[in-house]
Amino acid sequence: MGQGVDRGSSALPLRNSRRSLLRLGAVVAGGAMLGKAERAAGETSPPGEPEWSQTIGAGVVDRPYGKPSEFEKDVIRRDVPWLTASKESSVSFTPLQSLNGIITPNGLFFERFHAGRVDVDPRQHRLLIHGLVERPLVLTMDDIMRFPSVSRIHFIECPANGGMEWREAQLNSLQFTHGMIGCAEWTGVALSTLLGEVGLKKEAKWVMVEGADAARMNRSLPLAKCLDDCLIVYGQNGEALRPEQGYPLRILVPGWEGNVSVKWLRRIKVGDAPWYSREETSKYTELMPDGKARGFTWVNEAKSVITFPCPEKPVAAPGLYEIRGLAWSGHGKIKQVDVSYDGGVNWQTAQLHEPILSKALTRFALPWRWGGKPALLQSRAIDDTGFVQPTIAQLRQVRGTNPIYHNNSIQTWQVKPDGSVFDVQLG
Amino acid sequence: MGQGVDRGSSALPLRNSRRSLLRLGAVVAGGAMLGKAERAAGETSPPGEPEWSQTIGAGVVDRPYGKPSEFEKDVIRRDVPWLTASKESSVSFTPLQSLNGIITPNGLFFERFHAGRVDVDPRQHRLLIHGLVERPLVLTMDDIMRFPSVSRIHFIECPANGGMEWREAQLNSLQFTHGMIGCAEWTGVALSTLLGEVGLKKEAKWVMVEGADAARMNRSLPLAKCLDDCLIVYGQNGEALRPEQGYPLRILVPGWEGNVSVKWLRRIKVGDAPWYSREETSKYTELMPDGKARGFTWVNEAKSVITFPCPEKPVAAPGLYEIRGLAWSGHGKIKQVDVSYDGGVNWQTAQLHEPILSKALTRFALPWRWGGKPALLQSRAIDDTGFVQPTIAQLRQVRGTNPIYHNNSIQTWQVKPDGSVFDVQLG
């Protein structure tokens, strides 16, 4: 269940020091540890030193492409076995409970496939740009990489993130309630540059993007968004895109629901109307209480979640902790995050960590002294448009209980007296 | 030689379009390609479609911890076999020629060991803080992670980066001339927080940090730097530190030569004078022409390098390209980067890409129309203190030819008429 490794607990009894920040850690008693450490700085290894301090380790390029420590083997992407009929049209979740900062390492970035992960040969891959353009083009990867490059840090979130909790709290896991998100530094070409290269006809209003996988995943995008901030990307956190992220080429549509950032991108067609493709009609729409469906609900609105504590990372014992979490908005930057210890009755403003980037994950933190009583932890994001993250009750009031997508509601973590943490929804 | 994959070249003949930005890419002729792509959007796969468009790919969590594409198998860290007597006290280099943006993925971050890469058990690992402190402490990893966390994007560069080129240009490779550097988002605790926890005695002026590997790598740091911006880090690009980066704990000394960012950190001792340890006396000092040695030369001063083109990434043919590169300074932010096409006679100011962060890699770029004539490409960084990156001749004038460390000189890439690129030094 994605607990990650238990890193051990305090080795020596705690002393109650008035000046201690956290009242943790073992105060060195009688100089015994000091003596041992002093010896360790010398030339000989005293008995009792750990093995790794007494032996020469592995040489360079033992792992030409590096891997995590074996002690981190439980920090992996995981799927929910009952969620989908097949593993090829499914999702694996980012282990947010074990991550720090705002960058999601490529090996842990969530996956969402419609016809499985394909391994595309970049030498054979082509991108066709056509439709209402002056000069249709077929580009190789070499061609694409010659255009002026742009790098930006953005999140990608599947709109189904939290979708299993529209009706009730049924997952007891941060990885599964919020793990369909990742944030990376993406590198590529501005779509506006490529559209400038082919020349838009004056009737141009919409753009269709299509993947090279067997699903031929395709979506319609308004031209204004394409010219604003969309990138055609080949790089992810410095290196080439990973196969599960669309290697060698995808579109990145910053702040919008993940599926429009089509992977294994092979075609861009310019038109004057949307295509109403399968994945924007039968899927990725939301049935409202009045029987109508919301469509083209692209933007992932302001959202946040507390990543510590959480079901996978309970509280060890009463004491001082740091509440940590992530906030993001598809509309721009995060302006403020509030935290509640009592299920939304009282709120305190958390500290936001730099850098605060548009359409990127933002870290927040707040000290929390836990006395051992039950608590209901919540976080609430506000973005720079003034949008305030809603409660699940507010969302249901407007959208009912049919939808799967765009659940950006406030998450409640219930902390029990033993420190265990549960996924709950308040009435 | 770290060439990475050849991503193929233009599939169809180029048309000379007046409005084309780069005059590249294949213009679709006669609608043949169009027709094929239109069919591809339908339900049936026409013959001739690539295999990956006709078959279902791998399911989710096929790779619970992800890996790069097989087509990227040459993008790896590499060592120089003749450089060191053993692989356990050696270095592997980051393949800068294949990277984008400013983040170095953990699997490609350069390694430098003094006694090999050790695999430390985080449950057994302890950090001792003692010396001129009020309350010496032994901390477990759990303890350390409870302190207020900080994440920052910083580079780490070995001061020997470029050291093999102090006397002559002998390597013909960006990976080997500049690859002892990486940049990541690091997460940990401010060292000032930990020193506040133990309480400094008034005589405290220096801090010694010591690793848990068999080298017991240790260095002396002035207290002011420790209180300014040093971090005790456990996270790297979101996940846990990699073993080769000091898992589970290292110190990060932003902007200073890499070896002071001691890995597998087990001990912090506070004192009133430096320790003059092996690695700050017999090593990591520089013999000057007058017979004296420069010591404690911690800061990596402003430096830059062009990453495209470079020996591993030659120019394909005359045409319009984008010169790309990286700049950094251990003193703060990069203010400006200039590029020369003629070996330093004329300079043009490059565009800096956001984000421009203190003591982090910064990307620069500049369009370059290459007509097929010989060129001498150079980049020159200026940081926000006004420091200007020197030429190798200027460095030698001041420091002679004995040193290995802190070669931050301007790199010259010679472009030959056939587009090949060579590492040269100008007289």
Coordinates of C-alpha atoms in Angstrom, one line a residue, chain B residues 51-420:
Chain B
E51 CA 3.4 -1.6 -35.6
W52 CA 2.8 0.6 -32.5
S53 CA -0.3 2.1 -34.1
Q54 CA -1.8 -1.4 -34.9
T55 CA -1.3 -3.2 -31.6
I56 CA -2.2 -2.7 -28.0
G57 CA 0.9 -1.7 -25.9
A58 CA 2.0 -2.7 -22.4
G59 CA -0.3 -2.3 -19.4
V60 CA 0.2 0.0 -16.4
V61 CA 2.7 -0.9 -13.7
D62 CA 4.5 -3.1 -16.3
R63 CA 7.4 -0.9 -14.9
P64 CA 6.4 0.1 -11.4
Y65 CA 9.5 2.2 -11.3
G66 CA 9.9 3.5 -14.8
K67 CA 12.9 3.4 -17.2
P68 CA 13.9 5.4 -20.2
S69 CA 13.1 4.1 -23.7
E70 CA 15.4 1.5 -25.2
F71 CA 16.1 4.0 -28.0
E72 CA 17.8 6.2 -25.4
K73 CA 20.2 3.5 -24.1
D74 CA 23.3 5.4 -25.1
V75 CA 22.3 8.4 -22.9
I76 CA 24.2 7.3 -19.8
R77 CA 26.8 8.4 -17.4
R78 CA 30.3 7.5 -18.6
D79 CA 33.8 7.5 -17.1
V80 CA 37.2 8.2 -18.6
P81 CA 39.0 4.9 -18.2
W82 CA 42.5 6.3 -17.9
L83 CA 41.6 9.1 -15.5
T84 CA 41.9 7.3 -12.1
A85 CA 43.7 4.3 -10.8
S86 CA 40.5 2.7 -9.5
K87 CA 36.8 2.9 -10.3
E88 CA 36.0 3.2 -6.6
S89 CA 37.8 6.5 -6.3
S90 CA 36.7 8.0 -9.5
V91 CA 34.0 10.0 -11.4
S92 CA 31.3 9.4 -13.9
F93 CA 30.1 12.2 -16.1
T94 CA 26.6 13.6 -16.8
P95 CA 25.7 13.4 -20.6
L96 CA 25.0 17.1 -20.9
Q97 CA 25.0 16.8 -24.7
S98 CA 21.6 14.9 -24.5
L99 CA 19.9 16.9 -21.8
N100 CA 17.3 19.7 -21.9
G101 CA 16.2 22.4 -19.4
I102 CA 17.9 22.7 -16.1
I103 CA 16.9 19.6 -14.1
T104 CA 19.3 16.7 -14.3
P105 CA 17.4 13.4 -13.9
N106 CA 18.6 11.4 -10.9
G107 CA 19.7 8.5 -13.1
L108 CA 22.1 10.6 -15.0
F109 CA 23.5 12.9 -12.3
F110 CA 27.3 12.6 -12.2
E111 CA 29.0 10.5 -9.5
R112 CA 32.2 11.2 -7.6
F113 CA 33.3 8.7 -5.0
H114 CA 36.3 8.6 -2.7
A115 CA 35.7 5.0 -1.5
G116 CA 33.0 3.8 -3.8
R117 CA 29.2 4.0 -3.6
V118 CA 28.0 2.6 -0.3
D119 CA 24.5 1.3 0.4
V120 CA 23.5 2.7 3.7
D121 CA 20.5 1.2 5.7
P122 CA 18.4 4.3 6.6
R123 CA 17.0 2.5 9.6
Q124 CA 20.5 2.2 11.1
H125 CA 21.8 5.5 9.9
R126 CA 22.4 8.2 12.6
L127 CA 23.5 11.8 12.4
L128 CA 25.6 13.0 15.4
I129 CA 25.8 16.8 16.0
H130 CA 28.4 17.7 18.7
G131 CA 31.4 19.8 19.5
L132 CA 30.9 23.4 20.6
V133 CA 27.2 23.0 21.2
E134 CA 24.9 23.1 24.2
R135 CA 23.1 19.9 23.6
P136 CA 24.8 17.3 21.4
L137 CA 22.3 15.1 19.6
V138 CA 22.0 11.8 17.7
L139 CA 19.2 12.0 15.2
T140 CA 17.5 9.2 13.2
M141 CA 16.2 9.7 9.7
D142 CA 12.7 9.9 11.2
D143 CA 13.8 12.6 13.5
I144 CA 15.4 14.6 10.7
M145 CA 12.3 14.4 8.5
R146 CA 10.2 15.9 11.2
F147 CA 12.0 19.2 11.1
P148 CA 10.6 22.0 8.9
S149 CA 11.5 21.0 5.3
V150 CA 13.0 23.2 2.6
S151 CA 13.2 22.4 -1.2
R152 CA 15.6 24.3 -3.5
I153 CA 16.9 23.9 -7.0
H154 CA 20.7 24.0 -7.0
F155 CA 23.6 22.7 -9.1
I156 CA 26.5 20.6 -7.7
E157 CA 29.7 20.8 -9.6
C158 CA 33.0 19.0 -8.8
P159 CA 35.8 21.6 -8.8
A160 CA 37.8 19.2 -11.0
N161 CA 35.2 19.7 -13.8
G162 CA 37.4 20.9 -16.7
G163 CA 40.5 20.1 -14.7
M164 CA 41.8 17.8 -17.5
E165 CA 41.9 20.9 -19.7
W166 CA 44.0 23.2 -17.6
R167 CA 47.1 22.7 -19.8
E168 CA 45.6 21.7 -23.1
A169 CA 42.4 20.7 -24.9
Q170 CA 42.7 16.9 -24.7
L171 CA 39.1 15.7 -24.5
N172 CA 36.8 16.0 -27.4
S173 CA 33.5 15.7 -25.6
L174 CA 31.1 17.9 -23.8
Q175 CA 30.3 15.0 -21.5
F176 CA 33.9 14.8 -20.4
T177 CA 34.9 18.5 -20.4
H178 CA 31.8 19.7 -18.5
G179 CA 29.9 16.7 -17.2
M180 CA 30.9 16.8 -13.6
I181 CA 27.8 18.9 -12.9
G182 CA 24.2 18.3 -12.2
C183 CA 21.2 20.3 -11.0
A184 CA 18.3 19.0 -9.0
E185 CA 15.5 20.0 -6.6
W186 CA 16.9 19.1 -3.2
T187 CA 14.7 18.7 -0.1
G188 CA 15.9 18.7 3.5
V189 CA 16.3 20.7 6.6
A190 CA 18.2 24.0 6.9
L191 CA 21.4 23.4 8.7
S192 CA 20.7 26.6 10.7
T193 CA 17.6 24.8 12.1
L194 CA 19.6 21.8 13.3
L195 CA 22.3 24.1 14.8
G196 CA 19.6 26.1 16.5
E197 CA 18.3 22.8 17.9
V198 CA 21.6 21.9 19.5
G199 CA 22.5 25.4 20.5
L200 CA 25.9 26.9 19.4
K201 CA 28.4 27.9 22.0
K202 CA 29.8 31.4 21.6
E203 CA 33.2 30.2 20.5
A204 CA 31.7 28.3 17.6
K205 CA 33.2 29.4 14.2
W206 CA 33.7 26.3 12.1
V207 CA 31.8 23.2 11.3
M208 CA 33.2 19.8 10.2
V209 CA 31.0 17.5 8.2
E210 CA 31.9 13.8 7.8
G211 CA 30.5 11.0 5.6
A212 CA 29.8 7.4 6.6
D213 CA 31.6 5.8 3.7
A214 CA 35.0 4.1 4.2
A215 CA 36.8 7.3 3.0
R216 CA 35.2 9.2 6.0
M217 CA 35.3 12.1 3.6
N218 CA 35.3 15.2 5.8
R219 CA 35.5 19.0 5.2
S220 CA 35.6 22.2 7.3
L221 CA 33.0 24.8 6.6
P222 CA 32.9 28.4 8.0
L223 CA 29.9 28.8 10.3
A224 CA 28.6 31.8 8.4
K225 CA 28.0 29.6 5.3
C226 CA 26.4 26.9 7.4
L227 CA 23.9 29.4 8.8
D228 CA 23.3 31.1 5.4
D229 CA 22.0 28.5 3.0
C230 CA 23.3 25.0 3.7
L231 CA 20.8 22.2 3.7
I232 CA 20.9 18.7 5.2
V233 CA 19.1 16.9 2.4
Y234 CA 17.3 13.6 2.0
G235 CA 15.3 14.3 -1.2
Q236 CA 16.5 14.7 -4.8
N237 CA 14.0 15.6 -7.6
G238 CA 11.1 14.6 -5.5
E239 CA 12.2 11.1 -4.4
A240 CA 14.8 9.9 -1.8
L241 CA 18.5 10.7 -2.6
R242 CA 20.1 8.2 -4.8
P243 CA 22.8 5.9 -3.2
E244 CA 25.5 7.6 -5.4
Q245 CA 24.4 11.0 -4.1
G246 CA 24.7 10.0 -0.4
Y247 CA 21.4 8.1 0.4
P248 CA 19.9 8.6 2.9
L249 CA 21.5 11.9 3.9
R250 CA 24.0 14.5 2.6
I251 CA 24.8 18.1 3.2
L252 CA 24.2 20.5 0.3
V253 CA 26.5 23.5 0.3
P254 CA 25.0 25.6 -2.5
G255 CA 27.4 27.1 -5.1
W256 CA 30.5 25.6 -3.5
E257 CA 32.7 22.9 -4.9
G258 CA 30.9 19.5 -4.9
N259 CA 33.2 17.6 -2.4
V260 CA 32.1 19.8 0.5
S261 CA 28.5 18.6 0.0
V262 CA 29.6 15.5 1.9
K263 CA 27.5 12.4 1.2
W264 CA 26.3 9.7 3.6
L265 CA 26.5 12.4 6.2
R266 CA 26.9 10.9 9.7
R267 CA 28.5 13.7 11.7
I268 CA 28.5 17.4 12.2
K269 CA 31.1 18.8 14.6
V270 CA 31.2 22.4 15.6
G271 CA 34.6 23.9 16.4
D272 CA 36.5 27.2 16.6
A273 CA 39.0 26.5 13.7
P274 CA 39.2 24.5 10.5
W275 CA 40.3 20.9 10.7
Y276 CA 42.7 20.9 7.8
S277 CA 41.6 17.5 6.8
R278 CA 43.2 15.4 4.1
E279 CA 40.7 16.5 1.4
E280 CA 41.4 20.2 2.1
T281 CA 45.2 20.0 2.3
S282 CA 46.7 17.3 0.1
K283 CA 43.6 17.5 -2.3
Y284 CA 41.3 20.3 -3.3
T285 CA 44.0 22.9 -3.1
E286 CA 45.9 24.5 -6.0
L287 CA 49.6 25.0 -6.4
M288 CA 50.3 28.5 -7.6
P289 CA 53.3 29.6 -9.8
D290 CA 55.0 31.1 -6.7
G291 CA 55.0 27.7 -4.9
K292 CA 52.2 28.6 -2.5
A293 CA 48.9 26.7 -2.6
R294 CA 45.4 28.2 -2.7
G295 CA 43.3 26.5 -0.1
F296 CA 39.6 26.7 0.9
T297 CA 38.8 27.9 -2.6
W298 CA 35.2 26.9 -2.2
V299 CA 33.1 28.9 -4.6
N300 CA 32.5 27.7 -8.2
E301 CA 32.6 31.1 -10.0
A302 CA 30.5 32.0 -13.0
K303 CA 30.8 29.5 -15.9
S304 CA 29.0 28.5 -19.0
V305 CA 29.2 26.1 -21.9
I306 CA 27.4 25.6 -25.2
T307 CA 25.6 22.3 -25.2
F308 CA 24.5 22.4 -28.8
P309 CA 26.4 22.2 -31.0
C310 CA 29.2 20.2 -29.4
P311 CA 31.5 17.3 -30.3
E312 CA 28.8 14.7 -29.6
K313 CA 26.1 16.8 -31.4
P314 CA 27.6 18.1 -34.7
V315 CA 25.8 20.3 -37.1
A316 CA 23.9 18.4 -39.8
A317 CA 24.1 20.9 -42.7
P318 CA 24.1 24.7 -43.3
G319 CA 20.9 26.3 -42.1
L320 CA 19.2 28.0 -39.2
Y321 CA 19.9 26.5 -35.7
E322 CA 19.5 27.4 -32.1
I323 CA 22.7 27.6 -30.1
R324 CA 21.8 26.2 -26.6
G325 CA 23.8 26.2 -23.4
L326 CA 24.0 26.2 -19.7
A327 CA 25.4 28.9 -17.3
W328 CA 25.8 28.9 -13.6
S329 CA 27.5 30.8 -10.7
G330 CA 28.2 29.8 -7.1
H331 CA 27.8 33.4 -6.1
G332 CA 24.1 33.8 -7.2
K333 CA 22.1 34.3 -10.3
I334 CA 23.2 34.5 -13.9
K335 CA 22.6 38.0 -15.2
Q336 CA 23.8 37.7 -18.8
V337 CA 25.3 35.2 -21.2
D338 CA 27.1 36.4 -24.4
V339 CA 27.8 34.1 -27.4
S340 CA 30.6 34.5 -29.9
Y341 CA 30.7 32.8 -33.3
D342 CA 34.3 34.0 -34.1
G343 CA 36.3 33.0 -31.0
G344 CA 35.6 36.0 -28.9
V345 CA 36.0 38.9 -31.4
N346 CA 32.3 39.7 -31.5
W347 CA 29.7 38.9 -28.9
Q348 CA 25.9 38.8 -28.9
T349 CA 23.7 38.6 -25.9
A350 CA 21.8 35.3 -25.6
Q351 CA 18.2 34.8 -24.3
L352 CA 18.0 33.5 -20.8
H353 CA 15.2 31.0 -20.1
E354 CA 13.1 31.2 -16.9
P355 CA 13.4 30.2 -14.2
I356 CA 16.7 32.0 -13.3
L357 CA 17.5 30.7 -9.9
S358 CA 20.4 31.4 -7.5
K359 CA 23.2 28.8 -7.7
A360 CA 21.3 26.8 -10.2
L361 CA 21.8 26.0 -13.9
T362 CA 20.3 28.5 -16.2
R363 CA 19.5 27.8 -19.9
F364 CA 20.5 30.2 -22.6
A365 CA 19.8 30.2 -26.3
L366 CA 20.4 32.2 -29.5
P367 CA 19.5 31.6 -33.1
W368 CA 22.4 30.8 -35.4
R369 CA 22.4 30.7 -39.1
W370 CA 25.3 28.6 -40.2
G371 CA 26.5 29.1 -43.7
G372 CA 28.9 26.2 -43.7
K373 CA 32.1 28.1 -42.9
P374 CA 34.5 27.4 -40.0
A375 CA 33.3 28.9 -36.7
L376 CA 34.7 29.2 -33.2
L377 CA 31.7 29.1 -30.8
Q378 CA 32.1 30.5 -27.3
S379 CA 29.8 31.5 -24.4
R380 CA 30.6 33.8 -21.6
A381 CA 28.6 34.1 -18.4
I382 CA 28.2 37.1 -16.2
D383 CA 26.6 36.7 -12.8
D384 CA 24.7 39.2 -10.6
T385 CA 27.9 40.2 -8.7
G386 CA 29.2 41.4 -12.1
F387 CA 31.8 38.6 -12.3
V388 CA 32.7 37.8 -16.0
Q389 CA 33.7 34.3 -17.0
P390 CA 37.5 34.4 -17.9
T391 CA 39.4 32.9 -20.8
I392 CA 41.7 30.0 -20.2
A393 CA 44.6 32.3 -21.0
Q394 CA 43.5 34.8 -18.3
L395 CA 43.2 31.9 -15.8
R396 CA 46.7 30.6 -16.6
Q397 CA 48.1 34.1 -16.3
V398 CA 47.0 34.2 -12.7
R399 CA 47.1 30.6 -11.6
G400 CA 49.7 29.0 -13.8
T401 CA 49.3 25.5 -15.2
N402 CA 49.7 23.4 -12.0
P403 CA 46.1 23.5 -10.7
I404 CA 43.4 20.9 -11.5
Y405 CA 40.5 22.7 -9.8
H406 CA 38.2 25.6 -10.6
N407 CA 38.7 25.8 -14.3
N408 CA 35.7 28.0 -15.1
S409 CA 37.2 29.3 -18.4
I410 CA 35.3 30.0 -21.6
Q411 CA 35.0 26.8 -23.8
T412 CA 35.7 27.1 -27.5
W413 CA 34.0 24.7 -29.9
Q414 CA 35.5 24.7 -33.4
V415 CA 32.9 24.0 -36.1
K416 CA 34.4 22.6 -39.3
P417 CA 32.9 23.0 -42.8
D418 CA 31.5 19.5 -42.6
G419 CA 29.6 20.4 -39.4
S420 CA 31.8 18.4 -37.1

